[in-house]
Amino acid sequence: MTALPPCEISWFSALCDDDYEFLGVPDAQLQSSWAHCRDIVLQAETGGFDNILLPSGYALGIDTTAFAAAIAPMLRRLALLMAVRVGESWPPQLARQIATIDQMLCGRLRVNIISSEMPGETLGSAPRYARTVEAMHILRTLLNGQPLDHDGEFWKLKVDPPRLRTVSGKVPLLYFGGLSPDARDAAAKGADVFLMWPDRQEAVAAIIADMTARAAAYGRTLKFGYRAHVVVRETEAEARTAADRLLSKLDAAEGAAIRAKSLDSQSAGVAAQAALRENAGDDGYAEANLWTGIGRARSGCGAAIVGDPDQVLAKLNAYRGMGIEAFILSGYPHAAEADLFARHVLPKIEHGLLMG
C-alpha cells in the first residue's frame, strides 16, 4: 500500500454559539464567551492538533478577529484558521489585521474566506462571489507586498502594501468553501484550499475532480480540505450510543429554528447537507460510519464520522487517499470530544500544518 502524505488535522472553537451536551438544548456553561472558546483552543494545542478554525457569524457569538488577536500570544505551536466575512471588511484594513496577527503567531495564521453579505444587505449569488474574488485578489496582492492598482466593480483602490508584512512575506493560505457554480468558480480563481462538507465518498471524489479542472482552467491548482464532526469511542456501539445521546433531547421545531438562524441556511452547500440527511438510512447513516443526525440541529456541516478509533482512522485515510490534505473536525461538547480524538486517533495519523 502506498504511504499517504501527512495531512493537517484541525479542531474547531465554537465562537458562534455552537456548543452543546445535547444538541438543541442551550447550556449557559457552553455558550460562546472569551473564557469558553479560549479553553477549547488551549485544549486543541495541548492535544496536539495542528490548527483550529475560528468561525465567524455576524449575529451569533463573539468577534473572530478580536478573539484571534487575544489568543495568539498564548499559543506556542497551534495555528489559527481565522474566518473573515468579506461583506463586513474593507480589504486593505483586513490585510493589515492579518499581517499583525500572523506576526503575533510567528507565521502560523491561515484565513478562511467567507463570502458574506454586509449586515442588512441582500446580494445575489453572482455579485456576492464576484466581490469575494475581488477581495481575495486585493488581499493576495497587498499581503504579497505588491502595490495595488485595482479598478473593480466593488472596490477601486490604488494603494501601497502595508508596511507590516506577514512573517513569510506572503499571503497566508486562503481556505474557502461553497458548492454553487458561482462559489466553485470563485474558489478556482482565488483560493488555495477548497473546503468540503461531509458527503458520500463518490460525491467527494466528483467535487475534487470538478474543482481540479476548474482551477486548471485558470492556470491554478488547489489543495482540498474536509470539514466534519466526529464521535469516537472505544467501540462502535459506544460511539453510536454517544451520537444518539446528542439528539436525545432535541425538539424538532427547535432544531429547525437553529438551522434557520444561520446566515448560510439557504446556500447550495446547506441544501446538499439536507439532501444527504434525507437520503440516509433509517438510522441516519448515509454510508458506513457517516451519520447525518447532527444536521437536524445545525446549519452548515451536518454529518459526523462515528465509530471506534480504527473505523474513524480508516474513514479519514480513505479521504486522504482521494486527495484530502486537511481536516477540520469538531464534536460535542467540543473540548471533551477534542480530548477523545487526540487520545484515540490523532497519534495514529502522520500530520502537520499544511504549507503553501
mmCIF file of C-alpha atoms in Angstrom:
data_model
loop_
_atom_site.group_PDB
_atom_site.id
_atom_site.type_symbol
_atom_site.label_atom_id
_atom_site.label_comp_id
_atom_site.label_asym_id
_atom_site.label_seq_id
_atom_site.Cartn_x
_atom_site.Cartn_y
_atom_site.Cartn_z
ATOM 1 C CA MET A 1 0.000 0.000 0.000
ATOM 2 C CA THR A 2 1.333 3.435 -0.949
ATOM 3 C CA ALA A 3 2.124 5.572 2.080
ATOM 4 C CA LEU A 4 -0.170 8.549 2.498
ATOM 5 C CA PRO A 5 1.413 12.006 2.764
ATOM 6 C CA PRO A 6 0.965 13.878 6.055
ATOM 7 C CA CYS A 7 -2.284 15.793 6.460
ATOM 8 C CA GLU A 8 -3.333 18.776 8.537
ATOM 9 C CA ILE A 9 -5.636 17.976 11.462
ATOM 10 C CA SER A 10 -7.556 20.968 12.802
ATOM 11 C CA TRP A 11 -10.152 21.329 15.527
ATOM 12 C CA PHE A 12 -12.929 23.938 15.938
ATOM 13 C CA SER A 13 -13.545 26.615 18.567
ATOM 14 C CA ALA A 14 -17.245 27.395 18.946
ATOM 15 C CA LEU A 15 -17.222 31.181 18.613
ATOM 16 C CA CYS A 16 -20.727 31.149 17.076
ATOM 17 C CA ASP A 17 -22.825 29.754 19.944
ATOM 18 C CA ASP A 18 -22.483 26.168 18.698
ATOM 19 C CA ASP A 19 -21.507 24.033 21.670
ATOM 20 C CA TYR A 20 -23.838 21.583 23.362
ATOM 21 C CA GLU A 21 -24.009 18.494 25.501
ATOM 22 C CA PHE A 22 -27.438 17.811 23.990
ATOM 23 C CA LEU A 23 -27.995 19.302 20.534
ATOM 24 C CA GLY A 24 -30.670 21.980 20.517
ATOM 25 C CA VAL A 25 -30.591 22.454 24.295
ATOM 26 C CA PRO A 26 -28.796 25.712 25.193
ATOM 27 C CA ASP A 27 -26.284 25.391 28.012
ATOM 28 C CA ALA A 28 -25.018 28.543 29.714
ATOM 29 C CA GLN A 29 -21.728 26.814 30.547
ATOM 30 C CA LEU A 30 -21.096 26.112 26.858
ATOM 31 C CA GLN A 31 -22.258 29.418 25.388
ATOM 32 C CA SER A 32 -19.679 31.326 23.376
ATOM 33 C CA SER A 33 -17.542 33.524 25.589
ATOM 34 C CA TRP A 34 -13.920 34.545 25.716
ATOM 35 C CA ALA A 35 -13.185 32.048 28.502
ATOM 36 C CA HIS A 36 -15.021 29.085 26.984
ATOM 37 C CA CYS A 37 -13.635 29.484 23.471
ATOM 38 C CA ARG A 38 -10.138 30.158 24.835
ATOM 39 C CA ASP A 39 -10.278 26.880 26.735
ATOM 40 C CA ILE A 40 -11.240 24.947 23.574
ATOM 41 C CA VAL A 41 -8.260 26.434 21.724
ATOM 42 C CA LEU A 42 -5.863 25.624 24.562
ATOM 43 C CA GLN A 43 -7.290 22.084 24.697
ATOM 44 C CA ALA A 44 -6.510 21.717 20.977
ATOM 45 C CA GLU A 45 -2.958 22.931 21.492
ATOM 46 C CA THR A 46 -2.384 20.552 24.386
ATOM 47 C CA GLY A 47 -3.936 17.682 22.435
ATOM 48 C CA GLY A 48 -1.513 18.074 19.533
ATOM 49 C CA PHE A 49 -3.782 19.419 16.799
ATOM 50 C CA ASP A 50 -2.108 21.431 14.026
ATOM 51 C CA ASN A 51 -4.643 24.208 13.539
ATOM 52 C CA ILE A 52 -8.030 25.393 14.806
ATOM 53 C CA LEU A 53 -10.879 27.038 12.942
ATOM 54 C CA LEU A 54 -12.222 30.229 14.494
ATOM 55 C CA PRO A 55 -15.638 30.580 12.815
ATOM 56 C CA SER A 56 -17.405 33.884 12.276
ATOM 57 C CA GLY A 57 -21.061 34.907 12.315
ATOM 58 C CA TYR A 58 -22.481 38.404 12.339
ATOM 59 C CA ALA A 59 -25.467 37.653 14.581
ATOM 60 C CA LEU A 60 -24.057 34.831 16.723
ATOM 61 C CA GLY A 61 -21.291 34.521 19.260
ATOM 62 C CA ILE A 62 -18.192 36.694 19.663
ATOM 63 C CA ASP A 63 -15.931 38.559 17.236
ATOM 64 C CA THR A 64 -13.415 36.364 15.469
ATOM 65 C CA THR A 65 -10.655 38.848 14.647
ATOM 66 C CA ALA A 66 -10.586 40.253 18.182
ATOM 67 C CA PHE A 67 -10.536 36.717 19.591
ATOM 68 C CA ALA A 68 -7.673 35.675 17.282
ATOM 69 C CA ALA A 69 -5.554 38.629 18.387
ATOM 70 C CA ALA A 70 -6.237 37.865 22.043
ATOM 71 C CA ILE A 71 -5.471 34.143 21.882
ATOM 72 C CA ALA A 72 -2.421 34.361 19.591
ATOM 73 C CA PRO A 73 0.159 35.241 22.300
ATOM 74 C CA MET A 74 -0.991 32.254 24.381
ATOM 75 C CA LEU A 75 -0.080 29.705 21.709
ATOM 76 C CA ARG A 76 3.309 28.083 21.201
ATOM 77 C CA ARG A 77 2.689 25.818 18.190
ATOM 78 C CA LEU A 78 -1.008 25.754 17.192
ATOM 79 C CA ALA A 79 -2.012 27.675 14.057
ATOM 80 C CA LEU A 80 -5.208 29.698 13.762
ATOM 81 C CA LEU A 81 -7.590 29.439 10.821
ATOM 82 C CA MET A 82 -9.353 32.776 11.187
ATOM 83 C CA ALA A 83 -12.676 33.128 9.373
ATOM 84 C CA VAL A 84 -13.287 36.554 7.850
ATOM 85 C CA ARG A 85 -16.583 37.750 6.437
ATOM 86 C CA VAL A 86 -15.851 39.599 3.199
ATOM 87 C CA GLY A 87 -19.090 41.587 3.319
ATOM 88 C CA GLU A 88 -18.081 43.180 6.615
ATOM 89 C CA SER A 89 -14.488 44.045 5.729
ATOM 90 C CA TRP A 90 -12.509 46.728 3.928
ATOM 91 C CA PRO A 91 -9.740 44.659 2.313
ATOM 92 C CA PRO A 92 -6.753 46.999 2.951
ATOM 93 C CA GLN A 93 -7.636 47.164 6.641
ATOM 94 C CA LEU A 94 -8.167 43.402 6.726
ATOM 95 C CA ALA A 95 -4.747 42.887 5.136
ATOM 96 C CA ARG A 96 -3.158 44.916 7.946
ATOM 97 C CA GLN A 97 -5.065 42.912 10.580
ATOM 98 C CA ILE A 98 -3.987 39.628 9.002
ATOM 99 C CA ALA A 99 -0.328 40.682 8.889
ATOM 100 C CA THR A 100 -0.448 41.821 12.513
ATOM 101 C CA ILE A 101 -1.989 38.594 13.844
ATOM 102 C CA ASP A 102 0.361 36.492 11.700
ATOM 103 C CA GLN A 103 3.284 38.302 13.356
ATOM 104 C CA MET A 104 1.799 37.526 16.778
ATOM 105 C CA LEU A 105 1.613 33.848 15.769
ATOM 106 C CA CYS A 106 5.151 33.736 14.342
ATOM 107 C CA GLY A 107 3.731 32.967 10.899
ATOM 108 C CA ARG A 108 1.028 30.460 11.837
ATOM 109 C CA LEU A 109 -2.091 32.284 10.611
ATOM 110 C CA ARG A 110 -4.383 30.908 7.911
ATOM 111 C CA VAL A 111 -7.538 32.638 6.647
ATOM 112 C CA ASN A 112 -10.967 31.150 5.945
ATOM 113 C CA ILE A 113 -12.703 33.421 3.437
ATOM 114 C CA ILE A 114 -16.490 33.658 3.975
ATOM 115 C CA SER A 115 -18.435 35.093 1.052
ATOM 116 C CA SER A 116 -20.818 37.017 3.267
ATOM 117 C CA GLU A 117 -23.178 39.866 2.658
ATOM 118 C CA MET A 118 -22.970 43.059 4.638
ATOM 119 C CA PRO A 119 -25.286 43.125 7.651
ATOM 120 C CA GLY A 120 -28.740 44.045 6.368
ATOM 121 C CA GLU A 121 -27.703 43.576 2.745
ATOM 122 C CA THR A 122 -29.262 41.172 0.267
ATOM 123 C CA LEU A 123 -26.934 40.413 -2.630
ATOM 124 C CA GLY A 124 -27.402 37.774 -5.297
ATOM 125 C CA SER A 125 -25.032 34.839 -5.567
ATOM 126 C CA ALA A 126 -23.125 36.024 -8.648
ATOM 127 C CA PRO A 127 -22.281 39.537 -7.399
ATOM 128 C CA ARG A 128 -21.557 38.273 -3.870
ATOM 129 C CA TYR A 129 -18.985 35.804 -5.127
ATOM 130 C CA ALA A 130 -17.620 38.342 -7.611
ATOM 131 C CA ARG A 131 -16.974 40.634 -4.646
ATOM 132 C CA THR A 132 -15.247 37.757 -2.862
ATOM 133 C CA VAL A 133 -12.946 37.178 -5.833
ATOM 134 C CA GLU A 134 -12.031 40.880 -5.772
ATOM 135 C CA ALA A 135 -11.338 40.698 -2.036
ATOM 136 C CA MET A 136 -9.069 37.662 -2.399
ATOM 137 C CA HIS A 137 -7.171 39.405 -5.214
ATOM 138 C CA ILE A 138 -6.716 42.551 -3.117
ATOM 139 C CA LEU A 139 -5.559 40.583 -0.059
ATOM 140 C CA ARG A 140 -3.173 38.440 -2.113
ATOM 141 C CA THR A 141 -1.636 41.476 -3.809
ATOM 142 C CA LEU A 142 -1.155 43.545 -0.644
ATOM 143 C CA LEU A 143 -0.002 40.673 1.572
ATOM 144 C CA ASN A 144 2.499 39.598 -1.069
ATOM 145 C CA GLY A 145 3.991 43.075 -0.679
ATOM 146 C CA GLN A 146 2.909 44.396 -4.064
ATOM 147 C CA PRO A 147 1.353 47.781 -4.821
ATOM 148 C CA LEU A 148 -2.307 47.575 -5.733
ATOM 149 C CA ASP A 149 -3.999 49.288 -8.660
ATOM 150 C CA HIS A 150 -7.466 47.748 -8.645
ATOM 151 C CA ASP A 151 -10.401 49.001 -10.696
ATOM 152 C CA GLY A 152 -13.134 46.557 -9.795
ATOM 153 C CA GLU A 153 -16.886 46.541 -9.571
ATOM 154 C CA PHE A 154 -16.887 46.707 -5.782
ATOM 155 C CA TRP A 155 -13.584 48.386 -4.900
ATOM 156 C CA LYS A 156 -11.489 50.935 -6.756
ATOM 157 C CA LEU A 157 -8.172 51.155 -4.935
ATOM 158 C CA LYS A 158 -4.690 52.414 -5.656
ATOM 159 C CA VAL A 159 -2.629 51.804 -2.533
ATOM 160 C CA ASP A 160 0.798 50.611 -1.476
ATOM 161 C CA PRO A 161 1.040 47.430 0.574
ATOM 162 C CA PRO A 162 1.047 47.831 4.355
ATOM 163 C CA ARG A 163 4.489 48.317 5.874
ATOM 164 C CA LEU A 164 3.818 45.427 8.224
ATOM 165 C CA ARG A 165 4.268 42.090 6.482
ATOM 166 C CA THR A 166 3.425 38.544 7.395
ATOM 167 C CA VAL A 167 6.344 36.507 8.729
ATOM 168 C CA SER A 168 6.764 34.734 5.383
ATOM 169 C CA GLY A 169 6.311 37.952 3.440
ATOM 170 C CA LYS A 170 3.477 36.261 1.568
ATOM 171 C CA VAL A 171 -0.279 35.943 1.831
ATOM 172 C CA PRO A 172 -1.356 33.165 4.241
ATOM 173 C CA LEU A 173 -3.186 30.192 2.774
ATOM 174 C CA LEU A 174 -6.758 31.162 1.895
ATOM 175 C CA TYR A 175 -9.318 28.451 2.715
ATOM 176 C CA PHE A 176 -12.712 28.670 1.018
ATOM 177 C CA GLY A 177 -15.815 26.548 0.623
ATOM 178 C CA GLY A 178 -19.051 26.577 -1.368
ATOM 179 C CA LEU A 179 -20.881 24.314 -3.797
ATOM 180 C CA SER A 180 -22.868 26.630 -6.072
ATOM 181 C CA PRO A 181 -21.404 27.231 -9.549
ATOM 182 C CA ASP A 182 -20.513 30.808 -8.538
ATOM 183 C CA ALA A 183 -18.802 29.589 -5.366
ATOM 184 C CA ARG A 184 -16.848 26.911 -7.194
ATOM 185 C CA ASP A 185 -15.668 29.417 -9.790
ATOM 186 C CA ALA A 186 -14.634 31.894 -7.084
ATOM 187 C CA ALA A 187 -12.606 29.212 -5.326
ATOM 188 C CA ALA A 188 -10.956 28.167 -8.573
ATOM 189 C CA LYS A 189 -9.926 31.774 -9.253
ATOM 190 C CA GLY A 190 -8.688 32.848 -5.850
ATOM 191 C CA ALA A 191 -8.491 30.246 -3.077
ATOM 192 C CA ASP A 192 -5.661 27.949 -2.021
ATOM 193 C CA VAL A 193 -7.597 25.292 -0.086
ATOM 194 C CA PHE A 194 -11.093 24.227 -1.118
ATOM 195 C CA LEU A 195 -13.149 23.054 1.843
ATOM 196 C CA MET A 196 -15.928 20.480 1.586
ATOM 197 C CA TRP A 197 -18.651 19.440 3.985
ATOM 198 C CA PRO A 198 -19.403 15.723 4.515
ATOM 199 C CA ASP A 199 -20.851 13.666 1.690
ATOM 200 C CA ARG A 200 -20.725 10.147 0.306
ATOM 201 C CA GLN A 201 -17.279 9.244 -0.939
ATOM 202 C CA GLU A 202 -18.320 9.181 -4.592
ATOM 203 C CA ALA A 203 -19.678 12.741 -4.247
ATOM 204 C CA VAL A 204 -16.450 13.900 -2.597
ATOM 205 C CA ALA A 205 -14.433 12.396 -5.461
ATOM 206 C CA ALA A 206 -16.645 14.155 -8.018
ATOM 207 C CA ILE A 207 -16.189 17.526 -6.290
ATOM 208 C CA ILE A 208 -12.412 17.092 -6.189
ATOM 209 C CA ALA A 209 -12.352 16.254 -9.903
ATOM 210 C CA ASP A 210 -14.575 19.210 -10.783
ATOM 211 C CA MET A 211 -12.589 21.708 -8.714
ATOM 212 C CA THR A 212 -9.264 20.433 -10.034
ATOM 213 C CA ALA A 213 -10.481 21.019 -13.579
ATOM 214 C CA ARG A 214 -11.918 24.451 -12.760
ATOM 215 C CA ALA A 215 -8.660 25.603 -11.166
ATOM 216 C CA ALA A 216 -6.600 24.254 -14.074
ATOM 217 C CA ALA A 217 -8.689 26.346 -16.449
ATOM 218 C CA TYR A 218 -7.304 29.412 -14.647
ATOM 219 C CA GLY A 219 -3.764 28.041 -14.570
ATOM 220 C CA ARG A 220 -4.024 27.238 -10.867
ATOM 221 C CA THR A 221 -4.022 24.266 -8.501
ATOM 222 C CA LEU A 222 -5.982 23.718 -5.296
ATOM 223 C CA LYS A 223 -5.463 21.773 -2.109
ATOM 224 C CA PHE A 224 -8.521 20.107 -0.586
ATOM 225 C CA GLY A 225 -9.916 20.127 2.931
ATOM 226 C CA TYR A 226 -12.799 18.283 4.602
ATOM 227 C CA ARG A 227 -14.898 19.706 7.443
ATOM 228 C CA ALA A 228 -16.758 17.142 9.565
ATOM 229 C CA HIS A 229 -17.877 16.350 13.089
ATOM 230 C CA VAL A 230 -16.578 13.257 14.814
ATOM 231 C CA VAL A 231 -17.801 10.918 17.550
ATOM 232 C CA VAL A 232 -15.098 8.448 18.553
ATOM 233 C CA ARG A 233 -15.345 5.942 21.393
ATOM 234 C CA GLU A 234 -13.527 2.721 22.278
ATOM 235 C CA THR A 235 -16.176 0.623 20.490
ATOM 236 C CA GLU A 236 -18.548 1.317 17.612
ATOM 237 C CA ALA A 237 -21.523 0.560 19.844
ATOM 238 C CA GLU A 238 -20.383 3.174 22.361
ATOM 239 C CA ALA A 239 -19.848 5.720 19.574
ATOM 240 C CA ARG A 240 -23.333 5.129 18.149
ATOM 241 C CA THR A 241 -24.826 5.420 21.622
ATOM 242 C CA ALA A 242 -22.981 8.708 22.174
ATOM 243 C CA ALA A 243 -24.258 10.008 18.825
ATOM 244 C CA ASP A 244 -27.831 9.067 19.677
ATOM 245 C CA ARG A 245 -27.465 10.718 23.082
ATOM 246 C CA LEU A 246 -26.642 14.028 21.388
ATOM 247 C CA LEU A 247 -30.142 14.049 19.868
ATOM 248 C CA SER A 248 -31.997 12.564 22.823
ATOM 249 C CA LYS A 249 -33.437 15.905 23.976
ATOM 250 C CA LEU A 250 -33.889 17.594 20.588
ATOM 251 C CA ASP A 251 -37.256 19.102 19.771
ATOM 252 C CA ALA A 252 -37.808 19.023 16.002
ATOM 253 C CA ALA A 253 -39.136 22.583 15.903
ATOM 254 C CA GLU A 254 -36.157 23.839 17.888
ATOM 255 C CA GLY A 255 -33.786 22.071 15.509
ATOM 256 C CA ALA A 256 -35.456 23.735 12.528
ATOM 257 C CA ALA A 257 -35.209 27.127 14.251
ATOM 258 C CA ILE A 258 -31.486 26.645 14.881
ATOM 259 C CA ARG A 259 -30.901 25.769 11.229
ATOM 260 C CA ALA A 260 -32.910 28.778 10.035
ATOM 261 C CA LYS A 261 -30.910 31.203 12.192
ATOM 262 C CA SER A 262 -27.708 30.642 10.271
ATOM 263 C CA LEU A 263 -26.860 33.183 7.587
ATOM 264 C CA ASP A 264 -25.928 30.340 5.203
ATOM 265 C CA SER A 265 -29.198 28.464 5.660
ATOM 266 C CA GLN A 266 -30.234 28.938 2.000
ATOM 267 C CA SER A 267 -26.889 28.062 0.420
ATOM 268 C CA ALA A 268 -26.215 25.254 -2.039
ATOM 269 C CA GLY A 269 -23.931 23.598 0.494
ATOM 270 C CA VAL A 270 -26.640 23.546 3.153
ATOM 271 C CA ALA A 271 -29.091 22.149 0.608
ATOM 272 C CA ALA A 272 -26.610 19.358 -0.157
ATOM 273 C CA GLN A 273 -26.324 18.562 3.563
ATOM 274 C CA ALA A 274 -30.112 18.401 3.828
ATOM 275 C CA ALA A 275 -30.278 16.061 0.841
ATOM 276 C CA LEU A 276 -27.603 13.838 2.366
ATOM 277 C CA ARG A 277 -29.652 13.634 5.575
ATOM 278 C CA GLU A 278 -32.946 12.983 3.774
ATOM 279 C CA ASN A 279 -31.451 10.170 1.687
ATOM 280 C CA ALA A 280 -29.712 8.465 4.598
ATOM 281 C CA GLY A 281 -30.938 5.208 6.066
ATOM 282 C CA ASP A 282 -33.458 4.985 8.860
ATOM 283 C CA ASP A 283 -30.595 5.090 11.355
ATOM 284 C CA GLY A 284 -29.320 8.370 9.880
ATOM 285 C CA TYR A 285 -26.202 6.863 8.290
ATOM 286 C CA ALA A 286 -25.540 7.976 4.691
ATOM 287 C CA GLU A 287 -22.779 5.380 4.328
ATOM 288 C CA ALA A 288 -20.634 3.377 6.715
ATOM 289 C CA ASN A 289 -19.699 5.492 9.751
ATOM 290 C CA LEU A 290 -21.106 8.744 8.271
ATOM 291 C CA TRP A 291 -24.012 9.876 10.467
ATOM 292 C CA THR A 292 -26.271 12.744 9.368
ATOM 293 C CA GLY A 293 -28.276 13.165 12.575
ATOM 294 C CA ILE A 294 -26.147 16.078 13.678
ATOM 295 C CA GLY A 295 -27.580 18.174 10.829
ATOM 296 C CA ARG A 296 -31.006 18.057 12.461
ATOM 297 C CA ALA A 297 -29.845 20.738 14.894
ATOM 298 C CA ARG A 298 -27.375 22.890 12.968
ATOM 299 C CA SER A 299 -26.938 24.545 9.601
ATOM 300 C CA GLY A 300 -23.749 24.081 7.649
ATOM 301 C CA CYS A 301 -21.654 20.995 8.261
ATOM 302 C CA GLY A 302 -24.294 18.415 9.139
ATOM 303 C CA ALA A 303 -22.697 14.993 9.455
ATOM 304 C CA ALA A 304 -20.274 13.191 11.727
ATOM 305 C CA ILE A 305 -17.772 10.378 11.366
ATOM 306 C CA VAL A 306 -18.904 7.920 14.044
ATOM 307 C CA GLY A 307 -17.082 4.812 15.165
ATOM 308 C CA ASP A 308 -14.278 3.226 17.107
ATOM 309 C CA PRO A 309 -10.706 4.582 16.675
ATOM 310 C CA ASP A 310 -9.845 2.210 13.835
ATOM 311 C CA GLN A 311 -13.072 2.984 11.958
ATOM 312 C CA VAL A 312 -12.572 6.744 12.282
ATOM 313 C CA LEU A 313 -8.962 6.392 11.197
ATOM 314 C CA ALA A 314 -9.954 4.278 8.191
ATOM 315 C CA LYS A 315 -12.533 6.868 7.148
ATOM 316 C CA LEU A 316 -10.004 9.698 7.342
ATOM 317 C CA ASN A 317 -7.439 7.649 5.441
ATOM 318 C CA ALA A 318 -9.972 6.900 2.720
ATOM 319 C CA TYR A 319 -10.456 10.647 2.232
ATOM 320 C CA ARG A 320 -6.693 11.164 2.280
ATOM 321 C CA GLY A 321 -6.359 8.575 -0.470
ATOM 322 C CA MET A 322 -8.803 10.633 -2.551
ATOM 323 C CA GLY A 323 -6.674 13.773 -2.218
ATOM 324 C CA ILE A 324 -7.871 15.437 1.002
ATOM 325 C CA GLU A 325 -4.886 17.124 2.682
ATOM 326 C CA ALA A 326 -6.587 18.957 5.549
ATOM 327 C CA PHE A 327 -9.330 18.063 8.026
ATOM 328 C CA ILE A 328 -11.323 20.437 10.224
ATOM 329 C CA LEU A 329 -13.006 18.326 12.868
ATOM 330 C CA SER A 330 -15.319 19.070 15.775
ATOM 331 C CA GLY A 331 -17.568 17.304 18.246
ATOM 332 C CA TYR A 332 -19.946 17.943 21.131
ATOM 333 C CA PRO A 333 -19.034 19.194 23.632
ATOM 334 C CA HIS A 334 -16.035 20.500 21.709
ATOM 335 C CA ALA A 335 -13.389 20.356 24.424
ATOM 336 C CA ALA A 336 -14.364 16.860 25.563
ATOM 337 C CA GLU A 337 -14.510 15.409 22.052
ATOM 338 C CA ALA A 338 -11.183 17.055 21.165
ATOM 339 C CA ASP A 339 -9.613 15.163 24.056
ATOM 340 C CA LEU A 340 -11.126 11.857 22.926
ATOM 341 C CA PHE A 341 -9.945 12.309 19.341
ATOM 342 C CA ALA A 342 -6.496 13.430 20.487
ATOM 343 C CA ARG A 343 -6.090 10.319 22.630
ATOM 344 C CA HIS A 344 -7.658 7.691 20.383
ATOM 345 C CA VAL A 345 -6.980 8.732 16.769
ATOM 346 C CA LEU A 346 -4.505 11.594 16.397
ATOM 347 C CA PRO A 347 -1.401 9.589 17.431
ATOM 348 C CA LYS A 348 -2.126 7.130 14.590
ATOM 349 C CA ILE A 349 -2.048 9.782 11.833
ATOM 350 C CA GLU A 350 1.061 11.374 10.349
ATOM 351 C CA HIS A 351 0.063 15.013 10.404
ATOM 352 C CA GLY A 352 1.383 18.549 10.341
ATOM 353 C CA LEU A 353 0.470 22.087 9.370
ATOM 354 C CA LEU A 354 -0.495 22.484 5.713
ATOM 355 C CA MET A 355 2.045 24.586 3.834
ATOM 356 C CA GLY A 356 1.659 26.610 0.658
#
